[in-house]
XYZ file of C-alpha atoms in Angstrom:
718
model
C -5.379 -36.939 -4.443
C -3.056 -33.916 -4.680
C -1.861 -34.999 -8.147
C -5.435 -35.253 -9.382
C -6.291 -31.757 -8.127
C -3.115 -30.387 -9.704
C -4.175 -31.732 -13.113
C -7.665 -30.370 -12.635
C -6.276 -26.888 -11.973
C -4.305 -26.948 -15.220
C -7.339 -28.142 -17.153
C -9.305 -25.218 -15.710
C -6.653 -22.731 -16.837
C -6.518 -24.273 -20.296
C -10.306 -24.200 -20.672
C -10.588 -20.547 -19.678
C -7.771 -19.457 -21.986
C -9.241 -21.473 -24.848
C -12.584 -19.734 -24.360
C -10.914 -16.311 -24.437
C -9.014 -16.960 -27.635
C -12.004 -18.636 -29.285
C -13.989 -15.457 -28.718
C -11.115 -13.462 -30.202
C -11.088 -15.666 -33.312
C -14.787 -14.973 -33.907
C -14.443 -11.173 -33.599
C -14.539 -8.751 -36.516
C -11.372 -6.973 -37.531
C -10.998 -3.425 -36.250
C -8.230 -0.984 -35.539
C -8.380 0.706 -32.139
C -5.825 3.187 -30.843
C -4.101 2.221 -27.609
C -3.264 4.636 -24.833
C 0.401 5.519 -24.463
C 1.075 5.563 -20.722
C 4.286 7.522 -21.307
C 2.136 10.533 -22.293
C 0.191 10.483 -19.003
C 0.660 13.624 -16.881
C 1.828 12.367 -13.496
C 0.113 14.291 -10.713
C 2.386 13.026 -7.937
C 5.251 15.081 -9.409
C 3.364 18.327 -8.529
C 4.956 19.732 -11.721
C 2.373 18.317 -14.153
C 5.179 16.491 -15.956
C 4.658 13.657 -18.403
C 5.800 10.229 -17.288
C 8.347 10.037 -20.110
C 10.132 13.199 -18.810
C 10.580 12.098 -15.164
C 13.940 10.520 -14.223
C 12.633 8.958 -10.987
C 11.213 5.436 -11.104
C 7.437 5.878 -11.421
C 4.871 3.239 -12.368
C 1.232 3.837 -13.287
C -1.639 1.394 -12.711
C -4.225 2.369 -15.316
C -8.015 2.125 -15.041
C -7.980 -0.793 -17.512
C -5.565 -2.694 -15.273
C -7.681 -1.961 -12.196
C -10.745 -3.357 -13.937
C -8.881 -6.426 -15.230
C -8.162 -7.842 -11.757
C -10.330 -8.631 -8.719
C -10.425 -5.252 -7.015
C -12.461 -5.217 -3.829
C -9.863 -2.939 -2.212
C -6.724 -1.095 -3.206
C -4.627 -3.783 -1.495
C -5.996 -6.384 -3.922
C -5.272 -4.147 -6.926
C -1.664 -3.450 -5.915
C -1.020 -7.116 -5.131
C -2.085 -8.187 -8.597
C -0.514 -5.421 -10.688
C 2.828 -4.548 -9.038
C 5.823 -6.113 -7.330
C 5.347 -4.219 -4.064
C 5.622 -6.045 -0.757
C 2.167 -6.371 0.828
C 1.340 -7.744 4.270
C -2.392 -8.447 4.569
C -4.384 -9.725 7.513
C -7.951 -10.968 7.797
C -10.123 -8.152 9.087
C -9.561 -5.591 6.314
C -5.973 -4.768 7.197
C -2.984 -4.415 4.851
C 0.312 -2.523 4.893
C 2.810 -1.975 2.093
C 6.562 -1.733 1.728
C 8.993 -1.349 -1.131
C 12.714 -1.558 -1.812
C 13.486 -3.219 1.504
C 11.469 -0.879 3.709
C 9.409 -3.157 5.888
C 5.653 -3.482 5.239
C 5.024 -4.353 8.887
C 2.687 -2.075 10.799
C 4.238 1.086 12.269
C 2.706 4.051 14.021
C 4.021 5.874 10.964
C 4.797 4.162 7.664
C 7.829 4.311 5.383
C 5.567 4.377 2.302
C 3.349 7.440 1.999
C -0.220 6.971 0.755
C -1.858 9.989 -0.896
C -5.208 10.721 -2.510
C -4.895 13.276 -5.298
C -1.606 14.421 -3.775
C -3.026 14.982 -0.279
C -2.742 12.779 2.841
C -5.047 9.762 2.592
C -5.634 9.648 6.350
C -4.719 5.959 6.536
C -1.827 3.544 6.077
C -4.259 0.633 5.622
C -4.596 -0.218 1.914
C -7.366 -2.723 2.608
C -9.619 0.083 3.861
C -9.501 1.991 0.555
C -12.182 1.039 -1.954
C -11.116 0.614 -5.593
C -14.529 1.733 -6.863
C -13.683 5.411 -7.408
C -10.057 5.078 -8.535
C -9.056 6.309 -11.989
C -5.399 5.294 -11.710
C -2.615 4.792 -9.192
C 0.820 6.423 -9.424
C 3.667 4.659 -7.608
C 6.971 6.416 -6.936
C 9.764 4.019 -6.015
C 12.363 5.780 -3.949
C 12.482 8.843 -1.670
C 10.073 11.720 -2.331
C 10.339 13.795 0.854
C 11.351 16.910 -1.099
C 7.758 17.078 -2.323
C 5.727 15.477 0.452
C 7.735 15.533 3.680
C 7.698 12.707 6.221
C 7.054 9.008 5.550
C 8.095 9.019 1.867
C 11.316 7.063 2.447
C 10.456 3.897 0.526
C 8.212 5.693 -1.918
C 4.770 7.166 -2.542
C 1.449 5.691 -3.635
C -0.759 8.422 -5.099
C -4.399 7.512 -5.771
C -6.074 9.545 -8.511
C -9.848 9.515 -8.143
C -12.368 9.754 -10.955
C -13.695 13.223 -11.792
C -16.919 14.234 -13.431
C -17.334 15.597 -16.939
C -20.297 17.271 -18.606
C -21.390 13.984 -20.170
C -24.083 12.277 -18.109
C -22.952 8.765 -17.198
C -23.437 6.083 -14.601
C -22.709 2.526 -13.585
C -24.315 -0.163 -11.481
C -22.871 -3.607 -10.824
C -23.458 -6.735 -8.773
C -20.892 -9.295 -7.641
C -21.325 -12.736 -6.094
C -18.620 -15.139 -5.044
C -17.229 -17.774 -2.744
C -17.684 -17.622 1.039
C -21.118 -16.041 0.406
C -19.489 -12.887 -0.890
C -21.643 -10.160 -2.450
C -20.681 -6.752 -3.769
C -22.617 -3.759 -5.067
C -21.259 -0.706 -6.844
C -23.091 2.318 -8.236
C -22.001 5.663 -9.626
C -23.580 8.674 -11.306
C -21.955 11.753 -12.868
C -22.847 14.640 -15.134
C -23.591 18.323 -15.491
C -25.682 20.260 -12.982
C -25.573 23.571 -14.854
C -23.051 25.050 -17.252
C -19.676 25.072 -15.537
C -20.721 22.799 -12.669
C -20.346 19.000 -12.752
C -21.026 16.385 -10.080
C -20.174 12.753 -9.340
C -21.558 10.297 -6.773
C -20.538 6.763 -5.927
C -21.232 3.927 -3.512
C -19.756 0.478 -3.011
C -20.468 -2.336 -0.554
C -18.510 -5.556 -0.070
C -19.854 -8.289 2.202
C -18.376 -11.698 3.051
C -20.822 -13.657 5.208
C -18.879 -16.920 5.628
C -15.441 -17.577 7.045
C -13.014 -18.172 4.221
C -11.318 -21.487 3.461
C -7.526 -21.694 3.585
C -5.645 -23.136 0.609
C -4.831 -26.846 0.417
C -1.575 -26.964 -1.584
C 1.891 -25.490 -2.000
C 2.720 -24.843 -5.648
C 6.376 -24.307 -4.747
C 8.303 -26.781 -2.670
C 8.292 -26.120 1.068
C 10.490 -27.703 3.736
C 9.018 -29.713 6.588
C 9.789 -26.822 8.949
C 7.958 -24.367 6.692
C 4.928 -26.668 6.537
C 4.960 -26.847 10.322
C 5.010 -23.041 10.408
C 1.811 -23.018 8.326
C 0.489 -25.971 10.426
C -0.509 -29.165 8.636
C -4.010 -28.834 10.122
C -4.511 -25.494 8.375
C -4.545 -27.015 4.873
C -8.136 -26.810 3.628
C -9.403 -25.548 6.996
C -11.520 -22.477 7.695
C -10.109 -19.247 9.087
C -12.662 -18.783 11.828
C -14.065 -15.317 12.500
C -13.032 -13.776 9.146
C -16.336 -12.256 7.945
C -16.778 -8.568 7.142
C -18.873 -5.851 5.521
C -17.264 -2.767 4.022
C -18.934 0.379 2.642
C -17.626 3.467 0.859
C -19.469 6.605 -0.307
C -17.910 9.364 -2.399
C -19.130 12.648 -3.856
C -17.543 15.457 -5.837
C -18.252 18.837 -7.402
C -16.168 20.443 -10.128
C -16.760 24.102 -10.999
C -15.295 26.210 -13.799
C -15.938 29.894 -13.158
C -14.159 31.308 -16.204
C -11.084 30.653 -18.340
C -8.809 31.263 -15.364
C -10.522 30.161 -12.138
C -11.835 26.720 -11.190
C -12.532 24.710 -8.052
C -12.981 21.079 -7.093
C -14.404 19.613 -3.869
C -14.364 15.906 -2.944
C -15.701 13.987 0.032
C -15.603 10.304 0.875
C -16.839 8.326 3.838
C -15.711 4.783 4.568
C -17.489 2.738 7.220
C -17.458 -0.883 8.340
C -19.040 -2.275 11.508
C -18.343 -5.592 13.221
C -15.371 -6.562 11.068
C -14.377 -9.958 12.420
C -10.734 -10.352 13.443
C -9.564 -13.947 14.001
C -6.480 -13.068 16.061
C -4.581 -15.918 14.358
C -5.261 -19.398 13.010
C -4.996 -20.985 16.464
C -7.145 -18.337 18.153
C -4.635 -17.760 20.939
C -5.130 -14.003 20.913
C -8.890 -14.413 20.998
C -11.441 -13.732 18.308
C -12.775 -10.216 18.249
C -14.351 -7.467 16.120
C -13.643 -3.892 15.148
C -15.380 -0.882 13.588
C -13.811 1.431 11.035
C -14.906 4.957 10.105
C -12.933 7.375 7.936
C -13.900 10.767 6.549
C -11.874 12.466 3.789
C -12.511 16.055 2.665
C -10.455 17.714 -0.107
C -10.793 21.056 -1.875
C -8.744 22.662 -4.640
C -9.084 26.272 -5.797
C -6.990 26.921 -8.889
C -6.028 29.874 -11.042
C -4.534 28.747 -14.330
C -3.034 30.909 -17.058
C -0.884 30.085 -20.052
C 2.405 29.707 -18.172
C 1.321 29.877 -14.546
C -0.814 27.736 -12.244
C -1.586 28.718 -8.661
C -3.616 26.448 -6.432
C -4.703 26.307 -2.808
C -5.729 22.902 -1.417
C -7.154 22.539 2.106
C -7.796 18.985 3.382
C -9.165 17.141 6.399
C -9.141 13.424 7.268
C -10.315 11.538 10.323
C -9.941 7.778 10.814
C -11.592 6.145 13.827
C -10.953 2.531 14.820
C -12.904 0.829 17.601
C -11.738 -2.575 18.862
C -14.030 -4.889 20.859
C -13.099 -7.106 23.784
C -14.428 -10.186 21.945
C -16.916 -11.157 19.235
C -19.834 -12.061 21.488
C -23.006 -10.090 22.201
C -21.506 -9.213 25.583
C -18.415 -7.721 23.942
C -17.679 -4.049 24.517
C -15.363 -1.473 22.945
C -12.115 -1.955 24.846
C -9.950 0.410 22.808
C -10.581 3.126 20.259
C -8.427 5.715 18.583
C -8.894 8.647 16.254
C -6.172 9.936 13.934
C -6.798 13.299 12.287
C -4.758 14.968 9.561
C -5.642 18.448 8.381
C -3.981 21.428 6.772
C -3.409 22.917 3.336
C -1.071 22.949 0.344
C -0.256 26.192 -1.473
C 1.857 26.080 -4.607
C 2.723 28.254 -7.583
C 3.898 26.599 -10.818
C 5.617 28.786 -13.402
C 6.748 27.660 -16.866
C 9.648 29.322 -18.691
C 9.847 27.632 -22.068
C 11.433 24.229 -21.428
C 11.742 24.852 -17.700
C 9.164 24.546 -14.921
C 9.632 25.879 -11.394
C 7.346 25.301 -8.464
C 7.339 27.142 -5.127
C 5.185 25.777 -2.360
C 4.069 25.959 1.250
C 2.675 22.932 3.102
C 1.048 23.200 6.505
C -0.356 20.161 8.268
C -1.312 18.709 11.638
C -1.195 15.037 12.624
C -3.201 14.440 15.813
C -3.659 11.180 17.732
C -6.286 10.503 20.416
C -7.209 7.227 22.124
C -9.350 5.740 24.907
C -9.368 2.402 26.734
C -12.130 0.732 28.743
C -12.083 -2.114 31.268
C -15.814 -2.652 30.709
C -18.550 -0.955 28.699
C -18.579 2.164 30.896
C -15.338 2.184 32.914
C -12.341 4.041 31.458
C -8.918 2.416 31.753
C -5.410 3.812 31.456
C -4.555 4.427 27.771
C -1.447 2.949 26.164
C 0.037 6.391 25.463
C -0.963 10.053 25.882
C -2.801 12.020 23.243
C -0.312 13.859 21.061
C 0.128 15.757 17.827
C 2.733 17.303 15.594
C 2.388 20.411 13.456
C 4.453 20.654 10.281
C 5.279 23.801 8.316
C 7.333 23.316 5.153
C 8.551 25.360 2.217
C 9.845 23.695 -0.920
C 10.933 24.309 -4.468
C 11.180 21.944 -7.406
C 12.602 22.523 -10.878
C 12.230 20.502 -14.087
C 14.129 21.159 -17.304
C 13.528 19.342 -20.582
C 15.550 19.957 -23.712
C 16.242 17.704 -26.648
C 17.566 14.432 -25.187
C 17.981 15.625 -21.595
C 15.527 15.713 -18.673
C 16.608 17.129 -15.310
C 14.731 17.783 -12.099
C 15.803 18.776 -8.626
C 14.228 19.861 -5.390
C 14.834 21.291 -1.937
C 12.520 21.191 1.084
C 12.770 22.630 4.594
C 10.464 21.218 7.305
C 9.778 22.542 10.792
C 7.971 20.271 13.307
C 6.385 21.286 16.592
C 5.405 18.495 18.994
C 2.834 18.602 21.773
C 1.736 15.990 24.311
C -1.444 16.425 26.343
C -1.314 16.027 30.103
C -2.814 12.763 31.403
C -3.175 12.096 35.143
C -3.768 8.349 34.666
C -0.424 8.096 32.862
C 1.320 10.509 35.248
C 2.093 12.531 32.118
C 2.549 16.290 32.083
C 2.016 18.494 29.054
C 5.203 18.799 27.005
C 6.441 20.462 23.836
C 9.453 20.062 21.543
C 10.399 21.121 18.013
C 13.076 20.613 15.370
C 13.909 21.121 11.687
C 15.062 19.028 8.742
C 16.297 19.716 5.201
C 16.019 17.329 2.232
C 17.204 17.382 -1.372
C 16.659 15.462 -4.595
C 18.179 15.373 -8.072
C 17.210 13.366 -11.147
C 18.668 13.088 -14.628
C 17.512 11.253 -17.724
C 19.374 11.159 -21.038
C 18.139 9.703 -24.299
C 21.186 7.807 -25.590
C 19.323 6.581 -28.660
C 15.810 7.261 -29.869
C 14.596 4.161 -28.007
C 17.172 3.900 -25.203
C 17.278 6.107 -22.078
C 19.660 6.287 -19.145
C 18.103 7.530 -15.905
C 19.551 8.219 -12.488
C 18.391 9.974 -9.350
C 19.479 10.773 -5.813
C 17.251 11.753 -2.944
C 17.074 12.020 0.813
C 13.982 11.367 2.875
C 12.888 11.244 6.502
C 10.269 9.874 8.854
C 9.382 11.855 11.958
C 8.908 10.079 15.287
C 5.578 10.359 17.046
C 5.344 13.162 19.569
C 5.234 10.863 22.615
C 8.680 9.477 21.668
C 10.197 12.967 21.684
C 8.525 14.791 24.550
C 6.886 14.001 27.830
C 6.918 11.295 30.469
C 4.222 8.744 31.179
C 3.522 5.377 32.789
C 1.451 2.483 31.470
C -0.078 0.064 33.966
C -2.474 -2.839 33.550
C -3.829 -5.455 35.973
C -4.156 -9.103 34.937
C -6.618 -10.709 37.382
C -5.961 -14.296 36.218
C -2.377 -13.998 37.484
C -3.000 -11.314 40.143
C -0.284 -9.304 38.423
C 0.235 -5.616 37.673
C 2.161 -4.763 34.507
C 3.876 -1.387 34.930
C 6.215 0.306 32.472
C 7.499 3.876 32.519
C 8.375 5.828 29.384
C 10.305 9.040 28.989
C 10.637 11.008 25.780
C 13.969 11.903 24.236
C 14.115 15.586 23.161
C 17.337 14.834 21.261
C 15.653 12.164 19.157
C 16.193 12.804 15.455
C 13.948 11.781 12.571
C 14.902 8.604 10.760
C 16.655 9.485 7.502
C 17.543 7.749 4.280
C 19.491 8.447 1.128
C 18.960 6.546 -2.109
C 20.775 6.355 -5.437
C 19.107 4.943 -8.584
C 20.778 3.958 -11.848
C 18.839 2.510 -14.744
C 18.237 1.935 -18.427
C 14.884 2.096 -20.192
C 14.389 0.595 -23.642
C 11.298 0.865 -25.849
C 10.821 -0.332 -29.414
C 8.214 -1.295 -31.995
C 6.046 1.731 -31.222
C 6.026 0.993 -27.480
C 5.101 -2.669 -27.999
C 8.347 -3.682 -26.282
C 9.288 -2.020 -23.002
C 12.155 -2.904 -20.684
C 13.386 -1.044 -17.608
C 16.313 -2.170 -15.448
C 16.957 -0.096 -12.310
C 19.603 -0.596 -9.617
C 19.046 1.085 -6.244
C 21.133 1.527 -3.113
C 19.669 2.914 0.119
C 21.148 3.756 3.500
C 18.615 4.108 6.316
C 20.110 5.943 9.314
C 19.022 6.878 12.831
C 16.443 4.097 13.094
C 14.471 4.543 16.290
C 14.621 1.824 18.929
C 13.632 1.471 22.575
C 16.362 1.758 25.209
C 16.256 0.783 28.873
C 17.733 3.419 31.208
C 19.485 2.719 34.519
C 16.445 4.226 36.246
C 14.316 1.402 34.829
C 12.491 3.749 32.480
C 12.186 3.129 28.750
C 13.171 5.821 26.280
C 13.771 6.037 22.554
C 17.064 6.478 20.772
C 18.532 6.667 17.275
C 20.387 3.380 17.493
C 20.376 1.374 14.299
C 21.236 1.640 10.637
C 20.234 -0.533 7.704
C 21.304 -0.907 4.101
C 19.158 -2.014 1.164
C 20.441 -2.808 -2.284
C 18.609 -4.371 -5.172
C 17.546 -4.529 -8.804
C 14.145 -3.839 -10.351
C 13.319 -5.409 -13.700
C 10.138 -4.534 -15.583
C 9.334 -5.728 -19.098
C 6.363 -6.157 -21.410
C 5.711 -7.121 -25.003
C 2.472 -6.675 -26.939
C 2.170 -9.193 -29.786
C -0.699 -7.113 -31.178
C 1.892 -4.930 -32.899
C 2.299 -7.699 -35.495
C -1.421 -7.466 -36.349
C -1.582 -3.674 -36.681
C -2.820 -3.529 -33.082
C -6.199 -5.062 -33.908
C -5.900 -6.757 -30.530
C -3.706 -6.671 -27.446
C -1.844 -9.774 -26.333
C 0.759 -8.728 -23.803
C 3.291 -10.694 -21.809
C 4.548 -8.722 -18.804
C 6.708 -9.111 -15.726
C 7.781 -6.840 -12.867
C 10.395 -7.975 -10.343
C 12.399 -6.707 -7.394
C 15.501 -8.646 -6.378
C 17.073 -7.679 -3.058
C 20.855 -8.157 -3.009
C 21.105 -6.767 0.499
C 18.601 -5.903 3.229
C 20.510 -5.969 6.457
C 20.319 -4.242 9.803
C 23.528 -2.981 11.431
C 23.429 -3.225 15.232
C 26.007 -1.568 17.459
C 27.376 -3.626 20.342
C 28.437 -2.143 23.677
C 32.101 -2.602 22.748
C 31.620 -0.477 19.621
C 31.679 -3.360 17.154
C 28.863 -3.993 14.699
C 26.862 -7.061 13.822
C 24.675 -7.457 10.754
C 21.351 -9.272 10.501
C 18.929 -9.801 7.657
C 15.884 -7.598 8.149
C 12.606 -9.092 9.258
C 9.545 -9.092 6.972
C 11.624 -8.092 3.927
C 11.375 -10.611 1.103
C 14.445 -11.433 -0.958
C 12.398 -11.083 -4.120
C 8.887 -10.136 -5.158
C 7.339 -10.249 -8.583
C 4.263 -10.117 -10.731
C 4.062 -11.640 -14.218
C 1.465 -12.952 -16.637
C -0.407 -12.536 -19.872
C -3.328 -10.275 -20.724
C -5.524 -10.253 -23.794
C -8.014 -7.700 -25.147
C -9.642 -7.995 -28.572
C -10.490 -4.259 -28.335
C -14.124 -5.030 -29.085
C -15.296 -6.128 -25.664
C -13.470 -9.305 -24.698
C -10.602 -9.246 -22.212
C -8.837 -11.798 -20.048
C -5.844 -11.868 -17.735
C -3.765 -14.585 -16.107
C -1.515 -13.146 -13.404
C 1.002 -14.723 -11.065
C 2.455 -12.955 -8.045
C 5.513 -14.264 -6.303
C 6.414 -13.447 -2.706
C 9.818 -14.680 -1.649
C 10.894 -16.128 1.686
C 10.825 -13.830 4.712
C 11.906 -13.848 8.356
C 9.685 -13.221 11.376
C 10.130 -13.559 15.099
C 8.145 -16.514 16.424
C 5.094 -15.517 18.461
C 3.408 -18.942 18.524
C 6.021 -21.413 19.782
C 3.674 -22.587 22.511
C 0.780 -23.366 20.186
C 2.409 -24.319 16.877
C 2.171 -28.134 16.682
C 5.339 -30.240 16.294
C 7.600 -27.191 16.540
C 11.050 -27.605 18.018
C 13.505 -24.952 19.159
C 16.048 -26.599 16.843
C 13.888 -25.518 13.874
C 14.625 -21.817 14.371
C 16.522 -19.904 11.712
C 20.164 -19.448 12.759
C 21.857 -17.887 9.745
C 22.859 -14.293 8.850
C 23.686 -13.321 12.422
C 20.680 -14.918 14.175
C 20.872 -17.406 17.059
C 18.346 -19.747 18.666
C 17.637 -17.054 21.280
C 16.304 -14.749 18.507
C 13.499 -17.271 17.790
C 13.386 -16.449 14.088
C 11.303 -18.494 11.661
C 11.746 -18.485 7.889
C 8.507 -18.515 5.924
C 8.440 -20.155 2.518
C 7.898 -18.197 -0.673
C 4.557 -18.467 -2.449
C 3.282 -18.225 -6.016
C -0.356 -17.173 -6.396
C -2.241 -17.351 -9.705
C -5.376 -15.335 -10.484
C -7.445 -15.477 -13.657
C -10.167 -13.123 -14.898
C -12.374 -13.035 -18.003
C -14.846 -10.315 -19.038
C -16.958 -9.275 -22.015
C -18.401 -5.800 -22.658
C -21.478 -5.680 -24.881
C -22.240 -2.666 -27.053
C -25.417 -1.927 -25.060
C -23.340 -1.124 -21.955
C -23.754 -4.464 -20.184
C -20.603 -6.246 -19.031
C -20.261 -9.740 -17.618
C -17.173 -11.291 -16.117
C -15.681 -13.618 -13.611
C -12.463 -14.450 -11.863
C -10.763 -17.286 -10.073
C -8.562 -16.040 -7.250
C -5.719 -18.206 -5.944
C -6.242 -20.589 -8.821
C -3.893 -23.274 -7.469
C -5.419 -23.138 -3.955
C -2.141 -22.067 -2.341
C -1.801 -22.189 1.455
C 0.327 -19.182 2.372
C 0.664 -16.345 4.853
C 1.752 -12.745 4.567
C 1.975 -12.472 8.359
C 2.730 -15.412 10.620
C -0.428 -17.059 11.932
C -2.761 -15.475 9.396
C -3.278 -18.008 6.610
C -4.798 -16.330 3.559
C -7.878 -17.395 1.519
C -7.579 -20.381 -0.809
C -9.231 -20.739 -4.196
C -12.333 -18.589 -4.630
C -14.657 -17.661 -7.473
C -16.280 -14.354 -8.360
C -18.904 -13.410 -10.953
C -19.840 -9.847 -11.885
C -22.457 -8.166 -14.054
C -22.549 -4.412 -14.619
C -24.361 -1.832 -16.712
C -22.759 1.384 -17.942
C -24.821 4.247 -19.362
């Protein structure tokens, strides 16, 4: 039976590709200019530099690429267009990592997510709608000199669509497997001279639990199949339904030749998102609500060689988690994370040199509540806390002939505060400290089509306030066992931020009028002062800078457009984008002063995205994409419920023992195919097959991902 399905899958691929190329053969000849991504002005640089002049490794996901893949959320877009390491759960949850920095969930992340250069207010890529995204800029490597904390692995900067004077709009409808429906609508245009507006709305709704895949395209060992559970193949992931809504609005005003302003607002809301817990349901099936508000404003004065802008922002993300998914369920835990502040920067150009001076001021505030029933408060997991950051920075870029240089310096001051909480026996507490970071990049054009690029940068990630200051106690009663869980925590005022330093070395080659592009980049990162829990003699738990890790790898990106041989009357591009990790190990200090090294959890040895895309430049486009996620290690959390599992099956290499209870998850190869046609009257029709080979895989242990699914879409642009 499996062999028959395998042949059927290949016939399906062949039929879809044949249809695409048949349509191309029937098209009229035409010459259409293609966009040169190298000429794009990269906003994440804060220097308004073109991509071709930036030594750091930056990738751009264009609007065409976003539209060419299934794109319900930003997590889906990044999965299908990059080689980043994504961990996604059912229940609209996804985190990202790159270059060996773990994508597992942290209170703070090692990859910074921005919207138009300002804090996004979330680390959850699955909660960001792709409806209003113009492009995505991805910086690989440290960028703390421009954006402060959390930019150790890199930065993802989301550029939203902006209105022009031309009146335009879009409305679309999607239907798909698992009773999925989606609606998108947008409207933009001129209000009066000098004032433009844009509005948008999107809704995604999956009303059936999704089906798990039934095959493994790559070979998997018996142990790895047991990890997935043989019973999961072709089964349903119970309690995996959701509805997700996003509204956005913007105003853009031009007052005169010098002054302008832009204001944007977005509201994301989703109620009763089902969360399965895991495939076996051992953590219980539940629900959650999500609400996030983003407000951004930019006031800018722009002259010939000088640009001054002031950008206040405010974000608030509220998550409410229910006790279970029944009608009797109540909100048992909710939190609210707010980020607000402003950016002030002055950009001055002196011929071939640009210099920016800036001031960033921001507050990160965390609040939470717990309940033992619908009306009775319970002791929270940690006290409410916040940190206030004030930073000054400068960045310089110099371009002359064959040489591009940039460098930066940033000084950050953090003030921490913890609120008093009687239930936690916590008193109000305050601490503060400072950090300095630098960066330097160089790019040299060896030949007209060959560039050498290198960069060095330091970065940091600040600990949460409760880890630095204060003292509190968490207690919880478990009536089934008549047991009180009590744990005392004490902050460490000497705790330092986690820091990293990274060196890049690479070559970039382009030929045949950008039809051929190759970039090979080697990177080496040292991650110091990693924060870990430490048990004190008093029995209390504190936090300390204990560990260090090293990451080393190679990134290889290449593409070739065969349309260059036909005077670019069409686009037929083969592409690939890979990260190969040579080293991703954690150094642990023993009590006797010796060190032991272990492979890092969650970090895949290799990740990649490759495929073929076709566009006849007259309406027809198609894309076949494969994404590879290599093997990864996780600590076993389901030994008591995973069928046929034996303690002898645990991973015991690279410094691990049976007591570590590590499991090695198999790599996976996921194929997606999409086909679309745009008519001249503004109507577009398309469809996609996601997980074409019906792969059974996980990105987090116990959370098997959706198998093969189909999607059809019709839209009208005016």
